[in-house]
Amino acid sequence: MQRTEFPPGPRQPALANALRLWRDPVRFLLGLHRRYGDMFTVNFPSFPRLVYVAEPELVKQVFSGDPGRFHAGEANATVLEPALGPNSVLILDEREHMRQRKLLLPPFHGESIRAYGDLIREIADRDIETWPVGSPFALRPHTQRMTLDVILRAVFGVRDAKRIALARRLVDEFGRRSHAVILFPYLRRRLGPLSPMARFERARDALDRLIYEEIAKRRAEDPDVERSDVLSLMLRATHEDGSPMSDQELRDELVTVIGAGHETTATALAWAVERLLRNPGVLERLRTELADGDEEYLDAVIKETLRVRPVITDVARKLTAPAEIGGYTLPAGTFVLPAIIAVHHREDLYPRPFEFRPERFLEGQGEGYAWIPFGGGVRRCLGASFAQYEMRIVLRAIVERAQLRAADQASEALRPRNITLAPSRGTRVILERAVLPRVEPARATAVGAAS
Ligand code: HEM
């Protein structure tokens, strides 16, 4: 029987829900799932009602629902538009969304990403060589620097060291200044030069200037010089009507890739190491299998990391018309959210769900809509293959070159950090011993001129 009311949920004030989510999102969402079942409703300040779904069949209905009825772009725009701009693939819907997505998919898929393997390894090796031996340090800033450098060099194709240093500074500042205006929409007003919005706009404009300069430089280059960075591929791509991407479109997609691509992957890498150091048996097996040249277990480690610490806890779709889900008819305007973290902790899908056990992925767990760290349907993360490829290379480099131990015994808690859930102490580690660089024939040092 169809029910027209909303699924059950907590009755406390919206602000109390927001505070509980902020303080401990995992405990809050898993607690609601346990108490109210596979669909539950939560109110938050300045949002319409949010309905979470936490069961693979229901998740499938949302992800494979008509994109004209389930608007991801509109839902994302409520928080991301000021930073990403109106052409970003993340905030568009329907035809406009597919138009941008088609242009962006090829550079992030299949053979295209293999061109970046040596570059990623080189960036990881160089960073590992800066780690101090014997004193505790947080690993996350290092993985963040690696993933940002990968984007600047593989995606933007920046080669000059000074430009890379400048870009790092501008992206860091942009990330810091975006945080407040993304989280608190009521701060999006200019209230004098020191207000959060004014600071955010200055940081955004500075980064934009650099991006537009890079685009102009690239447009002015000899077209016969073949380059394989993503910006060059995007410059060559055309819409269905044959028109190229405009500078504004390119800017919005490049900022989207920075925003969606580097902090997420950096956090996932930090979690992988945090979990491995708390599970020495898993680390030992990984080391052995890598030494034997087998990457199947490495893949399982990455999947298990993204299951138990999914980085992004949920994704949203805004209903443009009523939709029937799980026996409820939800009205237009409702936000429906597949609760990634709750699906990943279901006992029926993952026995002993809190344990870190990569073997489960070798045994066939995590099929279909049971494993959704990258969302799904026509909105599935565009960088999913790229991120997993990058994680494989960086983790291999860390395991091969660094003998690490956790700086503290206790596991790190999950804490909100911009759009991700990150380790509370930034994955604090001690490097006991650094393994000397591999002796290898000269590797390519930059993505750019094709060999
Ligand atoms: C471990 C790393 C990453 C995680 C966990 C992650 C997760 C996600 C999630 C959950 C979504 C939303 C999907 C949905 O609404 O169904 C998404 C979208 C997206 N991601 Fe990622 N992501 C990661 C890395 C990357 C990277 C490296 C890039 C680019 C190089 C990237 C680019 C994007 C883009 C462009 C979208 C928007 C897709 C669309 O709306 O059509 N992500 N990602």
PDB file of N, CA, C and O in Angstrom, residues 401-435:
ATOM      1  N   ARG A 401      58.232   1.774   0.105  1.00  0.00           N
ATOM      2  CA  ARG A 401      59.350   2.653   0.477  1.00  0.00           C
ATOM      3  C   ARG A 401      59.366   3.101   1.922  1.00  0.00           C
ATOM      4  O   ARG A 401      60.342   3.695   2.373  1.00  0.00           O
ATOM      5  N   ALA A 402      58.275   2.874   2.664  1.00  0.00           N
ATOM      6  CA  ALA A 402      58.240   3.431   4.023  1.00  0.00           C
ATOM      7  C   ALA A 402      57.839   2.377   5.043  1.00  0.00           C
ATOM      8  O   ALA A 402      56.800   1.737   4.893  1.00  0.00           O
ATOM      9  N   GLN A 403      58.674   2.213   6.052  1.00  0.00           N
ATOM     10  CA  GLN A 403      58.324   1.339   7.172  1.00  0.00           C
ATOM     11  C   GLN A 403      57.664   2.232   8.217  1.00  0.00           C
ATOM     12  O   GLN A 403      58.335   2.943   8.947  1.00  0.00           O
ATOM     13  N   LEU A 404      56.325   2.209   8.242  1.00  0.00           N
ATOM     14  CA  LEU A 404      55.589   3.142   9.112  1.00  0.00           C
ATOM     15  C   LEU A 404      54.993   2.417  10.305  1.00  0.00           C
ATOM     16  O   LEU A 404      54.707   1.227  10.246  1.00  0.00           O
ATOM     17  N   ARG A 405      54.786   3.182  11.400  1.00  0.00           N
ATOM     18  CA  ARG A 405      53.896   2.680  12.456  1.00  0.00           C
ATOM     19  C   ARG A 405      53.010   3.826  12.904  1.00  0.00           C
ATOM     20  O   ARG A 405      53.349   5.013  12.696  1.00  0.00           O
ATOM     21  N   ALA A 406      51.857   3.474  13.511  1.00  0.00           N
ATOM     22  CA  ALA A 406      50.932   4.513  13.970  1.00  0.00           C
ATOM     23  C   ALA A 406      51.567   5.261  15.132  1.00  0.00           C
ATOM     24  O   ALA A 406      52.199   4.658  15.993  1.00  0.00           O
ATOM     25  N   ALA A 407      51.397   6.604  15.174  1.00  0.00           N
ATOM     26  CA  ALA A 407      51.982   7.387  16.270  1.00  0.00           C
ATOM     27  C   ALA A 407      51.195   7.178  17.567  1.00  0.00           C
ATOM     28  O   ALA A 407      51.731   7.366  18.653  1.00  0.00           O
ATOM     29  N   ASP A 408      49.917   6.840  17.464  1.00  0.00           N
ATOM     30  CA  ASP A 408      49.091   6.597  18.650  1.00  0.00           C
ATOM     31  C   ASP A 408      48.384   5.262  18.459  1.00  0.00           C
ATOM     32  O   ASP A 408      48.062   4.883  17.336  1.00  0.00           O
ATOM     33  N   GLN A 409      48.115   4.618  19.602  1.00  0.00           N
ATOM     34  CA  GLN A 409      47.492   3.287  19.490  1.00  0.00           C
ATOM     35  C   GLN A 409      46.047   3.347  19.015  1.00  0.00           C
ATOM     36  O   GLN A 409      45.608   2.546  18.198  1.00  0.00           O
ATOM     37  N   ALA A 410      45.302   4.343  19.548  1.00  0.00           N
ATOM     38  CA  ALA A 410      43.859   4.374  19.275  1.00  0.00           C
ATOM     39  C   ALA A 410      43.584   4.696  17.811  1.00  0.00           C
ATOM     40  O   ALA A 410      44.295   5.506  17.199  1.00  0.00           O
ATOM     41  N   SER A 411      42.531   4.072  17.267  1.00  0.00           N
ATOM     42  CA  SER A 411      42.107   4.382  15.898  1.00  0.00           C
ATOM     43  C   SER A 411      41.711   5.847  15.815  1.00  0.00           C
ATOM     44  O   SER A 411      41.277   6.431  16.805  1.00  0.00           O
ATOM     45  N   GLU A 412      41.815   6.426  14.634  1.00  0.00           N
ATOM     46  CA  GLU A 412      41.406   7.824  14.470  1.00  0.00           C
ATOM     47  C   GLU A 412      39.907   7.902  14.175  1.00  0.00           C
ATOM     48  O   GLU A 412      39.365   7.056  13.455  1.00  0.00           O
ATOM     49  N   ALA A 413      39.255   8.924  14.740  1.00  0.00           N
ATOM     50  CA  ALA A 413      37.815   9.089  14.529  1.00  0.00           C
ATOM     51  C   ALA A 413      37.568   9.745  13.172  1.00  0.00           C
ATOM     52  O   ALA A 413      38.490  10.286  12.558  1.00  0.00           O
ATOM     53  N   LEU A 414      36.297   9.699  12.714  1.00  0.00           N
ATOM     54  CA  LEU A 414      35.942  10.326  11.428  1.00  0.00           C
ATOM     55  C   LEU A 414      35.446  11.738  11.692  1.00  0.00           C
ATOM     56  O   LEU A 414      34.481  11.921  12.432  1.00  0.00           O
ATOM     57  N   ARG A 415      36.108  12.717  11.103  1.00  0.00           N
ATOM     58  CA  ARG A 415      35.740  14.117  11.346  1.00  0.00           C
ATOM     59  C   ARG A 415      35.474  14.848  10.035  1.00  0.00           C
ATOM     60  O   ARG A 415      36.236  14.689   9.077  1.00  0.00           O
ATOM     61  N   PRO A 416      34.387  15.674   9.969  1.00  0.00           N
ATOM     62  CA  PRO A 416      34.113  16.418   8.729  1.00  0.00           C
ATOM     63  C   PRO A 416      35.259  17.360   8.391  1.00  0.00           C
ATOM     64  O   PRO A 416      35.777  18.044   9.277  1.00  0.00           O
ATOM     65  N   ARG A 417      35.668  17.344   7.153  1.00  0.00           N
ATOM     66  CA  ARG A 417      36.707  18.253   6.650  1.00  0.00           C
ATOM     67  C   ARG A 417      36.302  18.650   5.241  1.00  0.00           C
ATOM     68  O   ARG A 417      36.333  17.832   4.329  1.00  0.00           O
ATOM     69  N   ASN A 418      35.886  19.900   5.075  1.00  0.00           N
ATOM     70  CA  ASN A 418      35.268  20.329   3.818  1.00  0.00           C
ATOM     71  C   ASN A 418      34.202  19.310   3.396  1.00  0.00           C
ATOM     72  O   ASN A 418      33.337  18.992   4.176  1.00  0.00           O
ATOM     73  N   ILE A 419      34.299  18.766   2.176  1.00  0.00           N
ATOM     74  CA  ILE A 419      33.227  17.858   1.757  1.00  0.00           C
ATOM     75  C   ILE A 419      33.491  16.408   2.170  1.00  0.00           C
ATOM     76  O   ILE A 419      32.706  15.515   1.857  1.00  0.00           O
ATOM     77  N   THR A 420      34.590  16.155   2.883  1.00  0.00           N
ATOM     78  CA  THR A 420      34.934  14.759   3.179  1.00  0.00           C
ATOM     79  C   THR A 420      34.872  14.448   4.678  1.00  0.00           C
ATOM     80  O   THR A 420      34.808  15.353   5.506  1.00  0.00           O
ATOM     81  N   LEU A 421      34.918  13.147   4.993  1.00  0.00           N
ATOM     82  CA  LEU A 421      35.092  12.719   6.387  1.00  0.00           C
ATOM     83  C   LEU A 421      36.516  12.216   6.517  1.00  0.00           C
ATOM     84  O   LEU A 421      36.883  11.207   5.906  1.00  0.00           O
ATOM     85  N   ALA A 422      37.311  12.923   7.297  1.00  0.00           N
ATOM     86  CA  ALA A 422      38.755  12.642   7.329  1.00  0.00           C
ATOM     87  C   ALA A 422      39.176  12.092   8.693  1.00  0.00           C
ATOM     88  O   ALA A 422      38.460  12.257   9.688  1.00  0.00           O
ATOM     89  N   PRO A 423      40.358  11.461   8.756  1.00  0.00           N
ATOM     90  CA  PRO A 423      40.863  10.975  10.048  1.00  0.00           C
ATOM     91  C   PRO A 423      41.127  12.147  10.993  1.00  0.00           C
ATOM     92  O   PRO A 423      41.750  13.140  10.582  1.00  0.00           O
ATOM     93  N   SER A 424      40.676  12.000  12.252  1.00  0.00           N
ATOM     94  CA  SER A 424      40.682  13.153  13.172  1.00  0.00           C
ATOM     95  C   SER A 424      42.078  13.712  13.438  1.00  0.00           C
ATOM     96  O   SER A 424      42.238  14.898  13.668  1.00  0.00           O
ATOM     97  N   ARG A 425      43.107  12.856  13.412  1.00  0.00           N
ATOM     98  CA  ARG A 425      44.462  13.383  13.667  1.00  0.00           C
ATOM     99  C   ARG A 425      45.289  13.443  12.381  1.00  0.00           C
ATOM    100  O   ARG A 425      46.506  13.565  12.417  1.00  0.00           O
ATOM    101  N   GLY A 426      44.609  13.330  11.256  1.00  0.00           N
ATOM    102  CA  GLY A 426      45.312  13.440   9.961  1.00  0.00           C
ATOM    103  C   GLY A 426      46.186  12.232   9.659  1.00  0.00           C
ATOM    104  O   GLY A 426      47.136  12.338   8.891  1.00  0.00           O
ATOM    105  N   THR A 427      45.868  11.068  10.261  1.00  0.00           N
ATOM    106  CA  THR A 427      46.697   9.854  10.148  1.00  0.00           C
ATOM    107  C   THR A 427      48.129  10.149  10.626  1.00  0.00           C
ATOM    108  O   THR A 427      49.060  10.335   9.840  1.00  0.00           O
ATOM    109  N   ARG A 428      48.269  10.184  11.964  1.00  0.00           N
ATOM    110  CA  ARG A 428      49.596  10.466  12.533  1.00  0.00           C
ATOM    111  C   ARG A 428      50.440   9.201  12.524  1.00  0.00           C
ATOM    112  O   ARG A 428      50.020   8.149  13.010  1.00  0.00           O
ATOM    113  N   VAL A 429      51.615   9.338  11.940  1.00  0.00           N
ATOM    114  CA  VAL A 429      52.476   8.157  11.773  1.00  0.00           C
ATOM    115  C   VAL A 429      53.905   8.481  12.191  1.00  0.00           C
ATOM    116  O   VAL A 429      54.275   9.659  12.337  1.00  0.00           O
ATOM    117  N   ILE A 430      54.692   7.415  12.378  1.00  0.00           N
ATOM    118  CA  ILE A 430      56.142   7.577  12.564  1.00  0.00           C
ATOM    119  C   ILE A 430      56.834   6.725  11.497  1.00  0.00           C
ATOM    120  O   ILE A 430      56.502   5.546  11.329  1.00  0.00           O
ATOM    121  N   LEU A 431      57.742   7.366  10.795  1.00  0.00           N
ATOM    122  CA  LEU A 431      58.516   6.626   9.790  1.00  0.00           C
ATOM    123  C   LEU A 431      59.705   6.006  10.509  1.00  0.00           C
ATOM    124  O   LEU A 431      60.582   6.709  11.012  1.00  0.00           O
ATOM    125  N   GLU A 432      59.721   4.674  10.579  1.00  0.00           N
ATOM    126  CA  GLU A 432      60.819   4.010  11.301  1.00  0.00           C
ATOM    127  C   GLU A 432      62.047   3.875  10.422  1.00  0.00           C
ATOM    128  O   GLU A 432      63.164   3.997  10.889  1.00  0.00           O
ATOM    129  N   ARG A 433      61.787   3.621   9.160  1.00  0.00           N
ATOM    130  CA  ARG A 433      62.908   3.369   8.251  1.00  0.00           C
ATOM    131  C   ARG A 433      62.450   3.703   6.842  1.00  0.00           C
ATOM    132  O   ARG A 433      61.343   3.331   6.442  1.00  0.00           O
ATOM    133  N   ALA A 434      63.283   4.445   6.112  1.00  0.00           N
ATOM    134  CA  ALA A 434      62.949   4.731   4.715  1.00  0.00           C
ATOM    135  C   ALA A 434      63.719   3.760   3.841  1.00  0.00           C
ATOM    136  O   ALA A 434      64.896   3.484   4.096  1.00  0.00           O
ATOM    137  N   VAL A 435      63.058   3.219   2.853  1.00  0.00           N
ATOM    138  CA  VAL A 435      63.733   2.300   1.938  1.00  0.00           C
ATOM    139  C   VAL A 435      64.308   3.132   0.797  1.00  0.00           C
ATOM    140  O   VAL A 435      63.669   4.072   0.320  1.00  0.00           O
TER     141      VAL A 435
END
